[in-house]
Coordinates of C-alpha atoms in Angstrom, one line a residue:
X840 CA 48.8 104.8 112.9
X841 CA 50.4 104.1 109.3
X842 CA 52.4 106.9 109.6
X843 CA 53.7 105.5 113.3
X844 CA 54.4 102.3 111.9
X845 CA 56.3 103.5 109.0
X846 CA 58.5 105.7 111.5
X847 CA 59.1 102.8 113.7
X848 CA 59.9 100.2 110.9
X849 CA 62.4 102.6 109.1
X850 CA 63.9 103.6 112.5
X851 CA 64.5 99.8 113.1
X852 CA 66.0 99.2 109.6
X853 CA 68.3 102.2 109.9
X854 CA 69.4 100.9 113.2
X855 CA 70.2 97.4 112.0
X856 CA 71.8 99.0 109.1
X857 CA 74.0 101.0 110.7
X858 CA 74.9 98.3 113.1
X859 CA 75.6 95.9 110.5
X860 CA 78.0 98.5 108.3
X861 CA 80.1 99.1 111.6
X862 CA 80.2 95.5 112.0
X863 CA 81.4 94.8 108.4
X864 CA 83.9 97.4 108.6
X865 CA 86.0 95.4 110.7
X866 CA 86.1 92.5 108.1
X867 CA 89.6 91.9 107.4
X868 CA 90.9 93.0 103.9
X869 CA 87.4 94.1 102.6
X870 CA 86.2 96.2 105.6
X871 CA 87.4 99.7 103.9
X872 CA 85.4 98.9 100.8
X873 CA 81.6 99.0 102.5
X874 CA 81.2 102.6 102.7
X875 CA 82.5 103.6 99.3
X876 CA 80.5 100.6 97.6
X877 CA 77.1 101.2 99.7
X878 CA 77.2 104.8 98.8
X879 CA 77.8 104.2 94.9
X880 CA 75.0 101.6 95.2
X881 CA 72.7 104.1 96.8
X882 CA 73.7 106.5 94.1
X883 CA 73.1 104.3 91.2
X884 CA 69.7 103.3 93.0
X885 CA 68.4 107.0 92.9
X886 CA 69.3 107.3 88.9
X887 CA 67.2 104.3 88.3
X888 CA 64.4 105.5 90.1
X889 CA 64.7 108.7 87.9
X890 CA 64.7 106.5 85.2
X891 CA 62.1 104.3 86.3
X892 CA 61.1 101.5 83.8
X893 CA 57.5 100.7 82.6
X894 CA 58.2 97.1 84.7
X895 CA 59.0 99.1 87.6
X896 CA 56.0 101.5 87.4
X897 CA 53.8 98.2 87.3
X898 CA 55.3 96.6 90.2
X899 CA 54.6 99.6 92.3
X900 CA 51.3 100.3 91.1
X901 CA 50.3 96.8 91.9
X902 CA 52.2 96.6 95.2
X903 CA 50.2 99.7 96.3
X904 CA 47.0 98.1 95.6
X905 CA 47.9 95.1 97.4
X906 CA 48.9 97.1 100.4
X907 CA 45.4 98.7 100.5
X908 CA 44.1 95.6 100.7
X909 CA 46.2 94.6 103.7
X910 CA 44.8 97.8 105.4
X911 CA 41.1 97.2 104.8
X912 CA 41.1 93.3 104.4
X913 CA 43.8 91.6 106.1
X914 CA 42.4 88.2 105.5
X915 CA 42.0 88.7 101.8
X916 CA 45.4 90.0 101.5
X917 CA 46.7 86.5 103.3
X918 CA 44.7 84.8 101.0
X919 CA 46.4 87.1 97.8
X920 CA 49.8 86.0 99.2
X921 CA 48.9 82.4 99.1
X922 CA 47.4 82.2 95.7
X923 CA 47.6 83.6 92.6
X924 CA 45.2 86.0 92.1
X925 CA 44.1 89.7 93.6
X926 CA 40.6 90.7 93.5
X927 CA 39.4 94.3 94.6
X928 CA 36.3 96.0 94.1
X929 CA 37.6 98.2 91.1
X930 CA 40.3 95.9 89.7
X931 CA 41.8 92.7 89.6
X932 CA 45.0 90.9 88.6
X933 CA 45.2 87.1 88.0
X934 CA 48.5 84.9 87.5
X935 CA 48.8 81.6 86.9
X936 CA 51.5 79.7 88.8
X937 CA 55.3 80.7 88.9
X938 CA 54.7 84.3 88.3
X939 CA 57.9 86.3 89.7
X940 CA 56.1 89.2 88.7
X941 CA 53.3 88.7 91.1
X942 CA 56.0 87.6 93.9
X943 CA 57.9 90.8 93.8
X944 CA 54.3 92.9 93.8
X945 CA 53.8 90.9 96.8
X946 CA 57.0 91.6 98.5
X947 CA 56.3 95.5 97.6
X948 CA 53.0 95.0 99.3
X949 CA 54.7 94.4 102.6
X950 CA 57.7 96.9 101.9
X951 CA 54.8 99.6 101.7
X952 CA 54.0 99.4 105.3
X953 CA 57.6 101.0 105.9
X954 CA 57.5 103.1 102.5
X955 CA 54.3 104.4 102.6
X956 CA 54.0 103.9 98.8
X957 CA 57.1 105.8 98.1
X958 CA 58.9 104.3 95.1
X959 CA 62.5 106.0 96.1
X960 CA 62.0 103.9 99.5
X961 CA 61.2 101.0 98.0
X962 CA 64.0 100.8 95.5
X963 CA 66.3 101.7 98.3
X964 CA 65.0 98.6 100.6
X965 CA 65.5 96.4 97.4
X966 CA 68.8 97.9 96.7
X967 CA 70.1 97.5 100.2
X968 CA 68.9 93.9 100.1
X969 CA 71.0 92.9 97.1
X970 CA 74.0 94.9 98.4
X971 CA 74.0 92.9 101.9
X972 CA 73.6 89.3 100.3
X973 CA 76.4 90.4 97.7
X974 CA 78.5 91.5 100.5
X975 CA 78.4 88.1 102.5
X976 CA 80.3 86.9 99.4
X977 CA 82.9 89.5 99.3
X978 CA 83.4 89.0 103.2
X979 CA 83.7 85.6 103.1
X980 CA 85.5 84.5 100.1
X981 CA 89.0 85.9 101.2
X982 CA 89.4 83.9 104.5
X983 CA 88.0 81.0 103.0
X984 CA 90.3 81.0 99.8
X985 CA 93.0 83.5 100.9
X986 CA 95.0 82.8 97.3
X987 CA 92.0 84.5 95.2
X988 CA 92.3 88.3 94.8
X989 CA 90.1 90.3 97.1
X990 CA 89.0 92.6 94.6
X991 CA 87.3 89.8 92.6
X992 CA 84.1 89.4 94.4
X993 CA 83.5 93.3 94.5
X994 CA 84.1 93.8 91.1
X995 CA 82.0 90.9 90.1
X996 CA 78.8 91.5 92.1
X997 CA 78.9 95.1 93.1
X998 CA 80.9 97.3 90.4
X999 CA 80.5 95.9 87.3
X1000 CA 78.4 98.4 85.4
X1001 CA 75.4 96.3 83.9
X1002 CA 75.4 94.3 87.0
X1003 CA 75.2 97.2 89.2
X1004 CA 72.7 99.0 87.2
X1005 CA 70.0 96.3 86.8
X1006 CA 70.6 95.2 90.4
X1007 CA 69.6 98.3 92.0
X1008 CA 66.1 99.8 92.2
X1009 CA 62.9 98.0 91.5
X1010 CA 64.2 95.1 89.4
X1011 CA 63.8 91.4 90.1
X1012 CA 67.7 91.1 89.5
X1013 CA 68.0 93.1 92.7
X1014 CA 66.2 90.3 94.8
X1015 CA 67.6 87.5 92.8
X1016 CA 71.1 88.2 92.7
X1017 CA 71.2 89.4 96.2
X1018 CA 69.4 86.2 97.3
X1019 CA 71.8 84.0 94.9
X1020 CA 74.9 85.5 96.4
X1021 CA 73.8 85.1 99.8
X1022 CA 73.0 81.4 99.5
X1023 CA 76.3 80.7 97.6
X1024 CA 78.1 82.4 100.7
X1025 CA 76.3 80.4 103.3
X1026 CA 77.0 76.9 101.5
X1027 CA 80.8 77.8 101.2
X1028 CA 81.0 78.8 104.5
X1029 CA 79.3 75.5 105.5
X1030 CA 81.7 73.6 103.0
X1031 CA 84.9 75.2 103.3
X1032 CA 84.5 77.2 106.8
X1033 CA 85.3 74.0 109.1
X1034 CA 82.6 75.3 111.4
X1035 CA 79.3 73.5 112.5
X1036 CA 76.4 74.1 110.9
X1037 CA 74.1 76.5 112.8
X1038 CA 70.0 76.0 113.1
X1039 CA 69.4 79.8 112.1
X1040 CA 72.0 79.5 109.0
X1041 CA 69.8 76.3 107.8
X1042 CA 66.2 78.5 108.5
X1043 CA 68.1 81.2 106.7
X1044 CA 69.2 79.2 103.4
X1045 CA 65.4 77.6 103.3
X1046 CA 64.1 81.1 103.2
X1047 CA 66.8 82.1 100.5
X1048 CA 66.0 79.0 98.5
X1049 CA 62.3 79.4 98.5
X1050 CA 62.9 83.4 97.6
X1051 CA 65.2 82.3 94.6
X1052 CA 62.8 79.6 93.1
X1053 CA 60.1 82.2 93.3
X1054 CA 61.7 84.9 91.6
X1055 CA 63.0 82.5 88.3
X1056 CA 63.0 79.1 89.3
X1057 CA 65.0 77.7 86.2
X1058 CA 67.9 80.2 86.8
X1059 CA 67.8 79.3 90.9
X1060 CA 67.5 75.5 90.1
X1061 CA 70.9 75.4 88.2
X1062 CA 72.8 77.4 90.8
X1063 CA 71.0 74.7 93.4
X1064 CA 72.0 71.8 91.5
X1065 CA 75.7 73.4 91.2
X1066 CA 76.0 73.8 95.0
X1067 CA 74.6 70.5 95.9
X1068 CA 77.2 69.0 93.2
X1069 CA 79.9 71.0 95.0
X1070 CA 78.5 69.3 98.5
X1071 CA 79.0 65.9 97.3
X1072 CA 82.4 66.3 95.7
X1073 CA 83.3 67.7 99.4
X1074 CA 81.9 64.7 100.9
X1075 CA 83.8 62.5 98.4
X1076 CA 86.9 64.7 99.2
X1077 CA 86.7 63.6 102.9
X1078 CA 86.1 60.0 101.9
X1079 CA 89.3 60.1 99.7
X1080 CA 87.9 60.7 96.1
X1081 CA 90.4 63.7 95.0
X1082 CA 90.7 63.0 91.2
X1083 CA 89.6 65.8 89.1
X1084 CA 88.0 63.1 86.9
X1085 CA 86.1 61.3 89.3
X1086 CA 84.6 64.9 90.2
X1087 CA 83.6 65.7 86.8
X1088 CA 81.9 62.7 86.6
X1089 CA 80.0 63.2 89.8
X1090 CA 78.8 66.1 88.6
X1091 CA 77.8 65.0 85.2
X1092 CA 75.7 61.9 86.9
X1093 CA 74.2 64.5 89.3
X1094 CA 73.0 66.6 86.2
X1095 CA 71.5 63.5 84.4
X1096 CA 70.0 62.1 87.5
X1097 CA 68.7 65.3 88.8
X1098 CA 67.1 66.4 85.6
X1099 CA 65.4 63.2 85.7
X1100 CA 64.3 63.4 89.1
X1101 CA 63.0 66.9 88.4
X1102 CA 61.3 65.9 85.7
X1103 CA 59.1 63.2 87.5
X1104 CA 58.4 65.4 90.4
X1105 CA 57.2 68.4 88.2
X1106 CA 56.5 68.4 84.7
X1107 CA 57.8 72.1 84.2
X1108 CA 61.0 70.3 84.4
X1109 CA 60.5 67.8 81.6
X1110 CA 62.0 68.6 78.3
X1111 CA 59.1 68.4 76.1
X1112 CA 57.7 71.1 78.5
X1113 CA 61.0 73.4 78.5
X1114 CA 61.3 73.0 74.7
X1115 CA 57.9 74.1 73.9
X1116 CA 58.5 77.0 76.5
X1117 CA 61.8 77.9 74.8
X1118 CA 60.3 78.0 71.4
X1119 CA 57.5 80.1 72.5
X1120 CA 59.5 82.4 74.2
X1121 CA 62.0 82.6 71.6
X1122 CA 59.5 83.1 68.3
X1123 CA 57.3 85.6 70.3
X1124 CA 60.4 87.7 71.6
X1125 CA 61.8 87.5 68.0
X1126 CA 58.5 89.0 66.3
X1127 CA 58.8 92.1 68.6
X1128 CA 62.7 92.6 68.1
X1129 CA 62.9 92.3 64.2
X1130 CA 63.6 95.9 63.9
X1131 CA 66.0 95.9 66.8
X1132 CA 69.3 93.9 67.4
X1133 CA 68.7 90.6 67.8
X1134 CA 69.6 86.7 67.9
X1135 CA 68.4 84.6 65.2
X1136 CA 69.1 80.8 64.8
X1137 CA 68.1 78.6 61.8
X1138 CA 65.8 75.7 62.1
X1139 CA 65.7 76.1 66.1
X1140 CA 63.0 73.2 67.0
X1141 CA 61.7 71.6 70.2
X1142 CA 64.3 68.5 69.9
X1143 CA 67.4 67.7 71.8
X1144 CA 69.5 67.9 68.3
X1145 CA 68.2 71.3 67.9
X1146 CA 69.0 72.4 71.2
X1147 CA 72.8 71.0 71.3
X1148 CA 73.3 72.0 67.9
X1149 CA 72.5 75.7 68.6
X1150 CA 73.7 75.6 72.4
X1151 CA 77.3 76.6 71.5
X1152 CA 76.3 79.6 69.7
X1153 CA 73.4 80.6 72.3
X1154 CA 76.2 80.8 75.0
X1155 CA 78.6 82.8 73.0
X1156 CA 75.8 85.2 72.1
X1157 CA 74.7 85.7 75.8
X1158 CA 78.3 86.8 76.7
X1159 CA 79.6 88.5 73.6
X1160 CA 76.4 90.4 72.3
X1161 CA 75.8 92.8 71.3
X1162 CA 78.9 93.9 69.3
X1163 CA 79.6 97.7 68.6
X1164 CA 78.8 97.8 65.0
X1165 CA 75.0 96.3 65.9
X1166 CA 73.8 99.6 66.9
X1167 CA 74.4 103.5 67.4
X1168 CA 72.1 103.6 70.3
X1169 CA 73.6 104.7 73.4
X1170 CA 72.6 101.7 75.6
X1171 CA 73.7 99.2 73.2
X1172 CA 77.1 100.7 72.3
X1173 CA 77.7 100.9 76.4
X1174 CA 76.9 97.3 76.8
X1175 CA 78.9 96.3 73.7
X1176 CA 82.1 98.1 75.1
X1177 CA 81.5 96.1 78.2
X1178 CA 81.3 93.1 76.2
X1179 CA 84.6 93.9 74.8
X1180 CA 86.2 93.8 78.1
X1181 CA 84.3 90.6 79.1
X1182 CA 85.7 89.0 75.6
X1183 CA 89.0 90.1 76.6
X1184 CA 88.9 88.6 80.2
X1185 CA 87.5 85.5 78.8
X1186 CA 90.7 84.8 76.3
X1187 CA 93.1 86.1 79.2
X1188 CA 91.4 83.4 81.6
X1189 CA 91.8 80.7 78.5
X1190 CA 95.2 81.4 78.0
X1191 CA 96.1 81.4 81.6
X1192 CA 94.3 78.1 82.3
X1193 CA 96.3 76.5 79.4
X1194 CA 99.5 77.7 81.1
X1195 CA 98.7 76.3 84.5
X1196 CA 98.0 80.0 85.7
X1197 CA 94.3 79.8 86.6
X1198 CA 94.1 81.2 90.1
X1199 CA 93.6 79.5 93.7
X1200 CA 89.9 78.6 93.7
X1201 CA 89.6 75.1 94.4
X1202 CA 88.9 72.7 91.2
X1203 CA 85.6 71.7 92.4
X1204 CA 83.9 75.3 93.0
X1205 CA 85.6 76.3 89.8
X1206 CA 83.9 73.2 88.0
X1207 CA 80.4 73.8 89.4
X1208 CA 80.5 77.3 88.7
X1209 CA 81.4 76.8 85.2
X1210 CA 78.6 74.4 84.9
X1211 CA 76.3 77.1 86.3
X1212 CA 77.6 79.9 83.9
X1213 CA 77.7 77.6 80.7
X1214 CA 73.9 76.0 81.5
X1215 CA 72.7 79.4 82.2
X1216 CA 74.4 81.3 79.2
X1217 CA 72.9 78.3 76.8
X1218 CA 69.4 78.9 78.3
X1219 CA 69.4 82.7 78.0
X1220 CA 70.8 82.7 74.6
X1221 CA 68.0 80.0 73.3
X1222 CA 65.1 82.1 75.0
X1223 CA 65.9 85.6 74.8
X1224 CA 66.7 86.6 71.2
X1225 CA 66.3 90.4 71.9
X1226 CA 69.6 91.6 72.8
X1227 CA 68.2 94.5 75.1
X1228 CA 66.3 92.0 77.3
X1229 CA 69.0 89.6 77.3
X1230 CA 71.4 92.0 78.7
X1231 CA 69.4 92.5 81.6
X1232 CA 68.5 88.8 82.4
X1233 CA 72.1 88.0 82.0
X1234 CA 72.7 90.1 85.1
X1235 CA 72.1 86.9 87.0
X1236 CA 75.1 85.1 85.1
X1237 CA 77.5 87.9 85.1
X1238 CA 78.7 88.0 88.8
X1239 CA 79.6 84.4 88.9
X1240 CA 81.0 84.4 85.4
X1241 CA 83.1 87.6 86.3
X1242 CA 84.4 85.6 89.6
X1243 CA 85.8 83.1 87.6
X1244 CA 87.6 85.3 85.0
X1245 CA 89.3 87.5 87.6
X1246 CA 90.8 84.6 89.3
X1247 CA 94.0 83.9 87.1
X1248 CA 97.3 85.0 87.7
X1249 CA 97.6 87.7 85.0
X1250 CA 94.4 89.6 86.1
X1251 CA 95.5 89.0 89.9
X1252 CA 98.6 91.2 89.1
X1253 CA 96.6 93.9 87.5
X1254 CA 94.1 94.1 90.6
X1255 CA 96.8 93.9 93.0
X1256 CA 98.9 97.1 91.3

């Protein structure tokens, strides 16, 4: 029975993927890229399975354990999905609220119905999901904003080396980046597409919001606030509020007011809770990273003054560290080379904006994405002193940052050539 179910599920998934690819090949301007990009994604996925991380082995082991519970005690499995604990006669797993690790294990427990516990197939499922989510932006941005480079989104979400690697296979980033990209594409379609909002897209957006929040709630909430700010600005534009100063003011008011409301709704968003968690993460990871390339701040404390003082350095560290001279290990050297390219793109974009050649994206969209990238860069830089871990965590930030950096006229000329 299990084999028949797996064969049926995989047949259905392959058929859906084949039909979807055939349809996307007709997308104007980008359709010819889908097969090469999908093939590259699957090849990198195979490489990640060969180089399987300890985290991935952990996810896979407990995912199979939950699937065994599904077959032997379905009611108990439903209880596990709705709770934070897993209990079996020979083992147990207990988490305490908002665990993205446990959430991913729950996802794998369902995917195992099709994969029969194959780590190769599970890795493929997550990679394909990420690809489909990112492709929504690849396909949607050129028609919405014709003055933007067609290659900007494919490079940012599907070709940039560290993003491609960490969003392939059994990683949390595979689920999170695909989810956030898909949600962004939906919202941009609503706000700039000029078409009525359909019920199925609203349901899909709600599912994406829940999944993103479950995967990493601080990362997700920052993007939710940015997209909400964009929606408010678009409403203001239709009411005649088009001054950029007013749009900036709206975003600032939303950040301040949204932060206050969230802190009243749930204590996890209160500053004292955030700052204590920040210091706990920072100092525990710093202690483990003494003999590895790491970031260290002087007098980091759980106060507004300390956070604000260290924020600029934290944002810069997230984008440009490690430097090439910080380690001779191949993985750090590879990332440092990528960082040099990223730094060059950042300086080019700054020069282009100063000369009025920033690109064709609407100011409101650029504004909210800058706020999102800056906020996330500060958060990551303050909480993740280990540079190896920081490189993986910033995978959620890089695609959106690169999307902005690849818009200016200078880069556009290179991409067009």
